[in-house]
Short mmCIF file of C-alpha atoms and ligand atoms in Angstrom, two decimals:
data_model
loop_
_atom_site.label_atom_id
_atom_site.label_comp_id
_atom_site.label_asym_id
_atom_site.label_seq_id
_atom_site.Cartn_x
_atom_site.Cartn_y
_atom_site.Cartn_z
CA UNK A 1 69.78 98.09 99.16
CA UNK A 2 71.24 94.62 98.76
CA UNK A 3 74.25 95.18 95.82
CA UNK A 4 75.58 92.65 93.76
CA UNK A 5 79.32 93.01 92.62
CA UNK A 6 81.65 91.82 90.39
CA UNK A 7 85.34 91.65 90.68
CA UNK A 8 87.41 90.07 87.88
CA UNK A 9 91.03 89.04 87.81
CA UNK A 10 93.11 87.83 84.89
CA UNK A 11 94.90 84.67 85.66
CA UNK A 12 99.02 85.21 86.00
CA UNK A 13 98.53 87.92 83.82
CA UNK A 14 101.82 89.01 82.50
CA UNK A 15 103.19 85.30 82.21
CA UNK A 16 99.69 84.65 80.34
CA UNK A 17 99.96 87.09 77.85
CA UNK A 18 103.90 85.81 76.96
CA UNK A 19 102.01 82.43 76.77
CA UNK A 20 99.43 83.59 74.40
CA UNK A 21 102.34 84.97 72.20
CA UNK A 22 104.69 82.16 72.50
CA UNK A 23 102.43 79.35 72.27
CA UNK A 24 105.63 77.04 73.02
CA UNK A 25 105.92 78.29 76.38
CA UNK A 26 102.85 76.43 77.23
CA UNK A 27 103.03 73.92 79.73
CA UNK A 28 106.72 75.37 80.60
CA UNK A 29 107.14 77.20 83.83
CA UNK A 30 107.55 80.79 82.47
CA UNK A 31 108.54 83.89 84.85
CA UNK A 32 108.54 87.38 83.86
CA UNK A 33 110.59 89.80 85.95
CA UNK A 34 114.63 91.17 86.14
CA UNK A 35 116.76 89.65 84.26
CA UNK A 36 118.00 86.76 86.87
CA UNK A 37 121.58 86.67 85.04
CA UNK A 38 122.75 83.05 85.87
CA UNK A 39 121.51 83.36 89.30
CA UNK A 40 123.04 86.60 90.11
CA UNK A 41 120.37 89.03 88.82
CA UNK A 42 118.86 91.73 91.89
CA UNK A 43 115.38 92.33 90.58
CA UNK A 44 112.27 90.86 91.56
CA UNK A 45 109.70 88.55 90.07
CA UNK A 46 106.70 90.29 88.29
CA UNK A 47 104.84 86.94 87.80
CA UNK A 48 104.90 83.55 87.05
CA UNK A 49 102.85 81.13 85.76
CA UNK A 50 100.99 77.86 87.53
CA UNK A 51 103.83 75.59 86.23
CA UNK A 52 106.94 77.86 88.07
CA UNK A 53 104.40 78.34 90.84
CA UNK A 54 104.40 74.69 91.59
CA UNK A 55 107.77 75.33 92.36
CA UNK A 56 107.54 77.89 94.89
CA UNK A 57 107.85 80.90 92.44
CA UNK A 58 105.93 83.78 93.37
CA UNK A 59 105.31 87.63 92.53
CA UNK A 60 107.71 89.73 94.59
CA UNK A 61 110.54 87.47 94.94
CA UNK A 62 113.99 87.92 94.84
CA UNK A 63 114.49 86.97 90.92
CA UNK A 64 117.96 85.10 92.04
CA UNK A 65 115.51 82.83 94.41
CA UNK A 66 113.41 81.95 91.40
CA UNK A 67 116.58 81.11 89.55
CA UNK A 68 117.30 79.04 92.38
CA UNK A 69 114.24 77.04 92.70
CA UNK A 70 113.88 76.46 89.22
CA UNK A 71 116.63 77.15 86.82
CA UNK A 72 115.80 75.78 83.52
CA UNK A 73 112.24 78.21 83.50
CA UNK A 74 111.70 80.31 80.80
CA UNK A 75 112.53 84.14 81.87
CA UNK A 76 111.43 86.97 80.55
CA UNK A 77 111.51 90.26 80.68
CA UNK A 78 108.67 92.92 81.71
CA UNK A 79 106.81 94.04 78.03
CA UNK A 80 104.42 96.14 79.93
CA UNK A 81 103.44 98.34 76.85
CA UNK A 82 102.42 94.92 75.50
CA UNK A 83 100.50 94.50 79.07
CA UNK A 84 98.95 97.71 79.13
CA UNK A 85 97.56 97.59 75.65
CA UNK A 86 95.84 94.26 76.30
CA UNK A 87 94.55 95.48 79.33
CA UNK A 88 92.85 98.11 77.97
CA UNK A 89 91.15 96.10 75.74
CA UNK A 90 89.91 93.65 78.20
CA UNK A 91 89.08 96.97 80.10
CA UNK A 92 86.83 98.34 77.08
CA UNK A 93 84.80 94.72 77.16
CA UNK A 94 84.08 94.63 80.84
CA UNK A 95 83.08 98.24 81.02
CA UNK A 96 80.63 97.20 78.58
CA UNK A 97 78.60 94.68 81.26
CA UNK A 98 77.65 97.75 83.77
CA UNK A 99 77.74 101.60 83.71
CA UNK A 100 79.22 101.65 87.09
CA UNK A 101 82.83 100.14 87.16
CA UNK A 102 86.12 100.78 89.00
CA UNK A 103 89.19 99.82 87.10
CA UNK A 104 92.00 98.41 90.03
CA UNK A 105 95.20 97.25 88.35
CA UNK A 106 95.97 96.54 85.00
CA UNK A 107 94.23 92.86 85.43
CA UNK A 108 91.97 93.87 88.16
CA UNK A 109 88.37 95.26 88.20
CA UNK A 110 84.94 95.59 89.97
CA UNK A 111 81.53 95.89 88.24
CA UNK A 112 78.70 96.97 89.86
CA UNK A 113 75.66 94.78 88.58
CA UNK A 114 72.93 95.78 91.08
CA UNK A 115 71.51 98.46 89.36
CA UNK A 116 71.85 96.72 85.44
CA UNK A 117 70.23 93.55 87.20
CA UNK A 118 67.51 94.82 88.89
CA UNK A 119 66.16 97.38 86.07
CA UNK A 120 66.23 94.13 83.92
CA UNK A 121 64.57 91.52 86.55
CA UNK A 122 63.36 93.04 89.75
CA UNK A 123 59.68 92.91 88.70
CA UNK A 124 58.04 94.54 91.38
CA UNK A 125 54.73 92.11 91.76
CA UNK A 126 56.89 89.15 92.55
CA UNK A 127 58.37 90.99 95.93
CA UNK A 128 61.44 91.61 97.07
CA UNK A 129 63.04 87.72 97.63
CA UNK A 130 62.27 86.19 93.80
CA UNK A 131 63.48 90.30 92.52
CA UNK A 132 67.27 89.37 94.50
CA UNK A 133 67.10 85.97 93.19
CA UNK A 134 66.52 86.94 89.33
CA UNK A 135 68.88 89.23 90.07
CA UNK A 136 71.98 87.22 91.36
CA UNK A 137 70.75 84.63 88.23
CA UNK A 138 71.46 87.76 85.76
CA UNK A 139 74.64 88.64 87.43
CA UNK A 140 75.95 85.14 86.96
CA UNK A 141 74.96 85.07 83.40
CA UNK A 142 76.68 87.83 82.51
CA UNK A 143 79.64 86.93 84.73
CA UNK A 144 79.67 83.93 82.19
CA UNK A 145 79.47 85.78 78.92
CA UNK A 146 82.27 88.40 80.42
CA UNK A 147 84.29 85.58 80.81
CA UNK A 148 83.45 83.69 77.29
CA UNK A 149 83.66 87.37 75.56
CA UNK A 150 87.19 88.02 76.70
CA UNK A 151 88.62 84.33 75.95
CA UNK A 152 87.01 84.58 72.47
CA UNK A 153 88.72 88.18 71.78
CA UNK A 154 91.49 87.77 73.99
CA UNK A 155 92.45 84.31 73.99
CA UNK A 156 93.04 84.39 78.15
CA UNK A 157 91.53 83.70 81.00
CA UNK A 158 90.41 85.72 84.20
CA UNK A 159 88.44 84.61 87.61
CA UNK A 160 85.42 86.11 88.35
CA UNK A 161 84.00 86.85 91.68
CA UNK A 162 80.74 88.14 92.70
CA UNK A 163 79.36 89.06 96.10
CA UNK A 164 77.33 91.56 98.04
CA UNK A 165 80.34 93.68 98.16
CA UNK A 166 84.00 94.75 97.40
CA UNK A 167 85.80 92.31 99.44
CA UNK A 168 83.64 89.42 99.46
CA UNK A 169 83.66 89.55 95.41
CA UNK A 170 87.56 90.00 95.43
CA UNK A 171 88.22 86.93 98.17
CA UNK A 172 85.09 85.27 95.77
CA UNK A 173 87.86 85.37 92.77
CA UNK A 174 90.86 84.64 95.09
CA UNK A 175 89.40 81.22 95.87
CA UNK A 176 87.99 80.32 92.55
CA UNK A 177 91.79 81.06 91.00
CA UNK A 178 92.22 79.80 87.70
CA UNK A 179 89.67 80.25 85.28
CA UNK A 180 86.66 80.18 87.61
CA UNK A 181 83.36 81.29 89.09
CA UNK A 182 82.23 81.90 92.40
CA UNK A 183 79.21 83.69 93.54
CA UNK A 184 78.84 84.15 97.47
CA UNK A 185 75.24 85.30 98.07
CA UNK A 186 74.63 87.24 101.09
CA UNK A 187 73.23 84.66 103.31
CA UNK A 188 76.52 82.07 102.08
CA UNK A 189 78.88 85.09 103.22
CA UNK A 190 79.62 83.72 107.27
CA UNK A 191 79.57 80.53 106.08
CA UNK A 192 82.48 81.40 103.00
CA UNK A 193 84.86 83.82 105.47
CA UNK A 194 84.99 82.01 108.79
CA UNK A 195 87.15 78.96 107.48
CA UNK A 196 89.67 81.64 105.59
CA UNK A 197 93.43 82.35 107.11
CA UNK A 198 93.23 85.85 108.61
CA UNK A 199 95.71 86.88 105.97
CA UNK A 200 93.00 86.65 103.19
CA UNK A 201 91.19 89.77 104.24
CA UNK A 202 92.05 92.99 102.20
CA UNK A 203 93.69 95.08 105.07
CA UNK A 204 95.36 92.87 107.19
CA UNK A 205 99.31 92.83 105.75
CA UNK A 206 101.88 89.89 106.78
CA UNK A 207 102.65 92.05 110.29
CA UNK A 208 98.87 92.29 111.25
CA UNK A 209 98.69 88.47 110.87
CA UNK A 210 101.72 88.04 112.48
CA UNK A 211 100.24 90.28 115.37
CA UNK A 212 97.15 88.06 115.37
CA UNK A 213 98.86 84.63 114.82
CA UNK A 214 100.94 85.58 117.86
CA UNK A 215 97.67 85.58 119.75
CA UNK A 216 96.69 83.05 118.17
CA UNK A 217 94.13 83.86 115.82
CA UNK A 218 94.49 81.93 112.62
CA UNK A 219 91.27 81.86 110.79
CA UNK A 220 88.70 84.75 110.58
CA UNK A 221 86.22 82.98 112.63
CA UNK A 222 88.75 83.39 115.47
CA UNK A 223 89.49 86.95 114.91
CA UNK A 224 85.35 87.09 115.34
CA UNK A 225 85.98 86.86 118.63
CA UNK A 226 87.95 89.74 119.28
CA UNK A 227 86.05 93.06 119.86
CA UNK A 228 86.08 96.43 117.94
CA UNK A 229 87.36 98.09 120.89
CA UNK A 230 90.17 95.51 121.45
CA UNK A 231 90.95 95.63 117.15
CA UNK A 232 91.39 99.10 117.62
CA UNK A 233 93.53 99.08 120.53
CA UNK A 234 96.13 97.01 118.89
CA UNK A 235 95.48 98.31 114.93
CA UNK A 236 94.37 101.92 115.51
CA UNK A 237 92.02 103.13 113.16
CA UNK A 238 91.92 99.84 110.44
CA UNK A 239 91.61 98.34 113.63
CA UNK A 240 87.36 98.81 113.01
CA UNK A 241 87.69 98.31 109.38
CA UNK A 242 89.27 94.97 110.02
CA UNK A 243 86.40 94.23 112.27
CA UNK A 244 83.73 94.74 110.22
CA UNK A 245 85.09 93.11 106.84
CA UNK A 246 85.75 89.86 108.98
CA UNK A 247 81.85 90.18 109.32
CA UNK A 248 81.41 90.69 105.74
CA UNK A 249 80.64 94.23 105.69
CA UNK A 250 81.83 96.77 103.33
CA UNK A 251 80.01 99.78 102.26
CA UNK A 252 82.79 101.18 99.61
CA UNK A 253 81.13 102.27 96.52
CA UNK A 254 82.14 101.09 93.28
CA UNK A 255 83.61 104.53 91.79
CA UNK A 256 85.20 105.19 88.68
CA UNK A 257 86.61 108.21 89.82
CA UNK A 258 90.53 108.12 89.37
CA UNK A 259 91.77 108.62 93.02
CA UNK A 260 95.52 108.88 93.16
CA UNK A 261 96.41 108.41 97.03
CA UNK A 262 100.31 108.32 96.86
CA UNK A 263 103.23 109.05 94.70
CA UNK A 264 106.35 107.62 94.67
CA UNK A 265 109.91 105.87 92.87
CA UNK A 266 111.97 103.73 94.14
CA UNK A 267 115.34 101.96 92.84
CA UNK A 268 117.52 99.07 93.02
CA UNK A 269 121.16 99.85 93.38
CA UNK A 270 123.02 97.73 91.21
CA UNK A 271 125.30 96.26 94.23
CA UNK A 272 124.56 96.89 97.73
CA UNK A 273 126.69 99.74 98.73
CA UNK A 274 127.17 102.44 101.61
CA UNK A 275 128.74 105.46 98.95
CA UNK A 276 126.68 108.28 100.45
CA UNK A 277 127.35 110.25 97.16
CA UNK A 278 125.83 107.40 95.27
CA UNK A 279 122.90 107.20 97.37
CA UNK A 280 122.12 111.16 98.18
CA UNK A 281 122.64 111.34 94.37
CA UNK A 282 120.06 108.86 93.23
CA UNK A 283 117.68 109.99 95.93
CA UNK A 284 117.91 113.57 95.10
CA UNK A 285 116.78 111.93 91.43
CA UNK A 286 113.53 109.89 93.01
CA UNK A 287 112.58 113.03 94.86
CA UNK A 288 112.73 115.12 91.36
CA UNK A 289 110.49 112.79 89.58
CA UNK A 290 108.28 112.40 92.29
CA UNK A 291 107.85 115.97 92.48
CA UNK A 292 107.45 116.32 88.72
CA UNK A 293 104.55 113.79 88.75
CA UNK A 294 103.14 115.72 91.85
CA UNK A 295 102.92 119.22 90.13
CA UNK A 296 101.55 117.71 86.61
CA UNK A 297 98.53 116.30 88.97
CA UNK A 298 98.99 119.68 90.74
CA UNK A 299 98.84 118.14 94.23
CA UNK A 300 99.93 119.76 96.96
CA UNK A 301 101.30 116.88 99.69
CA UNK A 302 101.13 116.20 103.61
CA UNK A 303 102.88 112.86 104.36
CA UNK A 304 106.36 111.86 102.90
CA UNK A 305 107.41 108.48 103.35
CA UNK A 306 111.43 107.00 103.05
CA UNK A 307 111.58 103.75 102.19
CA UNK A 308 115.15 101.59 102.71
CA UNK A 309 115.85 97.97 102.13
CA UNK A 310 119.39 96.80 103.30
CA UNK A 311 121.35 93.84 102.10
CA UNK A 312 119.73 90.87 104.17
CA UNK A 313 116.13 92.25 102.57
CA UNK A 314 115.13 93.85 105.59
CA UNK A 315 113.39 96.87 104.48
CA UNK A 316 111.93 100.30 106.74
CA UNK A 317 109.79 102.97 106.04
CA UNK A 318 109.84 106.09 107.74
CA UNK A 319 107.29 108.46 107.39
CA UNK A 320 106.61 112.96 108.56
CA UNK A 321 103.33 114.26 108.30
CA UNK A 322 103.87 118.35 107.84
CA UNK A 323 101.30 120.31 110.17
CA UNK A 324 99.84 121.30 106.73
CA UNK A 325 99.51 120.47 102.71
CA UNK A 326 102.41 122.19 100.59
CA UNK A 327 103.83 122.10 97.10
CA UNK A 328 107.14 123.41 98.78
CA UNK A 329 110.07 121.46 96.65
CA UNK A 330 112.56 122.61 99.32
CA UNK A 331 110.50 121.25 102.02
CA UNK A 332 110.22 118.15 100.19
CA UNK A 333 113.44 117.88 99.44
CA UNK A 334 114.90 118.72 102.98
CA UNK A 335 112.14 116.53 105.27
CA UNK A 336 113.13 113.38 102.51
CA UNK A 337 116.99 113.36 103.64
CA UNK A 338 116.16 113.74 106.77
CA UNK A 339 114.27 111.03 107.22
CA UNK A 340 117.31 109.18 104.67
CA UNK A 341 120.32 110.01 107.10
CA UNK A 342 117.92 108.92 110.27
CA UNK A 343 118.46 105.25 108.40
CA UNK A 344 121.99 105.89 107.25
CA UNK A 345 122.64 107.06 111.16
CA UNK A 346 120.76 104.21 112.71
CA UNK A 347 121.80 101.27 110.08
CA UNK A 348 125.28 100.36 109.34
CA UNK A 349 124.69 97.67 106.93
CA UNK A 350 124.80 97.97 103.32
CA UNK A 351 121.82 99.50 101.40
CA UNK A 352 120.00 97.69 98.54
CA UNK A 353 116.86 99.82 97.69
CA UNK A 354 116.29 102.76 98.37
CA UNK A 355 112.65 104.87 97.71
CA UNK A 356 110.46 108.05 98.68
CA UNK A 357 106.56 108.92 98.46
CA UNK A 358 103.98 111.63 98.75
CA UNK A 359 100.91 110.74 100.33
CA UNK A 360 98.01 112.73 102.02
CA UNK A 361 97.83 114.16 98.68
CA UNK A 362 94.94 117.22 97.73
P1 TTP B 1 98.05 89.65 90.19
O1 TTP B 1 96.64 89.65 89.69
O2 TTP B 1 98.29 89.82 91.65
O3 TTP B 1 98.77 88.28 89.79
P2 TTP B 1 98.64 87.42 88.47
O4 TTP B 1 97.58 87.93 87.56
O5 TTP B 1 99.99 87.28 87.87
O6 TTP B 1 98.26 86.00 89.04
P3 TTP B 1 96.85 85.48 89.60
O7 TTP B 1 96.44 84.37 88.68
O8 TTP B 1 97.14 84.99 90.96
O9 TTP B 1 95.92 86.65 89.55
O10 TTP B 1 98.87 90.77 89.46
C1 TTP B 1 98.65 91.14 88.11
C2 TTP B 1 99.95 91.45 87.42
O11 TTP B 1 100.63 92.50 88.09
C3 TTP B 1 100.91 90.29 87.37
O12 TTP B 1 100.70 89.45 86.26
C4 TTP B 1 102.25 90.97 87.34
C5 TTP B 1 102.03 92.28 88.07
N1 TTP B 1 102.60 92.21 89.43
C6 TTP B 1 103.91 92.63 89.64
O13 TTP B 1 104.57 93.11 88.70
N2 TTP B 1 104.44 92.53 90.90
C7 TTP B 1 103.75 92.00 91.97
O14 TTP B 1 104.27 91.92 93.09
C8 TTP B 1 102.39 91.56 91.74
C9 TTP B 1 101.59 90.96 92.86
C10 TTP B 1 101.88 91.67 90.46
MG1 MG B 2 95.69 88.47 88.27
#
């Protein structure tokens, strides 16, 4: 059956909110993140809104590079119990528009309208075609009101996306950023993709484009070209998936249904440093709290993944799969510093972050 879905995304959500509060941060570039302490702060940048991003501010930056590029912005720090509460009432409005919805983030959703649209409009005598058509005018409509509803309770914006699936709604919102509307219908969906940078597709990371652009395949119409059996011989198994969404195809339901697929902490050291009691000590830490969250979920784990980032940025994971699932601490514990001293053994320079997570979780 042909689907219609929604996906809606609040506009620079964090740095929105602070807006909303402090209406004389409008028009100011405003970035919310660490605390960039004259230029020497170590976090990163949370978010920031359109007038810091005009200066090359983004999310996930160094906060001491956002300092640099614009100095005189307004910083602030994280309020996420402020965050979370608004998002759960912007959460409680759009769950209202469809029984079927999948919360993503805190400012990120999809709504499945097929069902809610065709019960309303798909009047059988009129066939199929004029049924879709009704149905994609509905969809729209309430895509409007969504939007009007949460401005006029809210007092923010969002983007709104809808296509015939999960990622075509998402990239739908991605190009319609701020405060828009964009509806792909299925027979606009080659016509929307091919032009986009290969990057753009859910699934493909900055090393899979860099893979690609090395090739030199810069746009999804080029990566067309490339066979499944070729995607999968240099990207394994997403190798396929990357195939098929570059066609538009995506089967994923909508689902409600809370799937947690990893857990895991990780820290900043305050300075870079190489003290192995500092950093066995603060890992031994990450791998108690991971645990803890692991056994109130009661999940037993396969995969545990070691994350380090050294001075210069440059940042490794390493990862053991165990031959099968356990809720072994000691195992946990033990296969975690191994993988730890394999970096410490192989990398002299000076560590910044340091992190560990449980994946392959039942
Ligand atoms: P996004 O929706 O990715 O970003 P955004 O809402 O700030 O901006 P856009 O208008 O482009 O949608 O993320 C939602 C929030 O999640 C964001 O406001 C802050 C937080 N966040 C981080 O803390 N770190 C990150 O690296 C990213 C990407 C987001
Ligand atoms: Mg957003």
């Amino acid at each position: 059956m042909q689907r219609i879905i929604l996906h809606i995304d609040m506009d620079y959500f964090f740095a929105q909110i602070e807006e909303r509060e402090n209406p004389q941060f409008k028009g100011k570039p405003v970035v919310v993140g660490a605390d960039p302490k004259g230029g020497k702060g170590r976090g990163v940048v949370s978010t920031a809104n359109y007038e810091a991003r005009k200066y090359g501010i983004k999310s996930g930056m160094p906060i001491s590079k956002a300092y640099q590029l614009c100095p005189n912005a307004i910083f602030l720090p994280v309020n996420i119990d402020l965050y979370q509460k608004v998002s759960n009432e912007i959460m409680e409005i759009m769950e209202k528009y469809s029984p079927i919805s999948e919360i993503v983030s805190l400012d990120e959703a999809y709504l499945d309208l097929t069902e809610y649209s065709h019960i309303l409009e798909n009047m059988r005598m009129f066939g199929e075609k004029i049924g879709i058509e009704k149905s994609h005018k509905r969809a729209e409509k309430l895509a409007r009101q969504l939007k009007k509803e949460i401005f006029e309770k809210e007092k923010l914006t969002c983007t709104v996306g809808i296509g015939p699936n999960k990622t075509v709604a998402k990239l739908a919102a991605e190009k319609a950023k701020p405060d828009g509307l964009k509806m792909v219908k299925p027979d606009e969906v080659e016509k929307f993709l091919d032009p986009l940078d290969v990057d753009d597709l859910p699934g493909i990371g900055p090393k899979t484009a860099e893979k690609l652009r090395e090739i030199g395949i810069n746009k999804i119409l080029e990566l067309k070209k490339l066979s499944k059996e070729k995607l999968k011989e240099m990207f394994g198994k997403v190798g396929e998936r990357i195939w098929e969404r570059a066609r538009g195809i995506d089967e994923e339901p909508v689902s409600s249904e809370e799937i947690i697929k990893s857990i895991g902490r990780q820290i900043t050291f305050e300075r870079d440093t190489r003290d192995a009691k500092l950093i066995f000590g603060t890992f031994e830490k990450l791998i108690k709290e991971v645990y803890e969250e692991l056994m109130q979920n009661n999940f037993s784990f396969k995969t545990i993944t070691v994350i380090c980032r050294f001075k210069n940025f440059e940042t490794h994971t390493k990862s053991e799969t165990l031959k099968k699932p356990t809720k072994d601490f000691e195992i946990f514990k033990k296969e975690a510093k191994k993988l730890l001293l394999k970096f410490l053994i192989e990398n002299t320079k000076l560590v910044r972050l340091i992190g560990v997570r449980v994946s392959n979780l039942s």
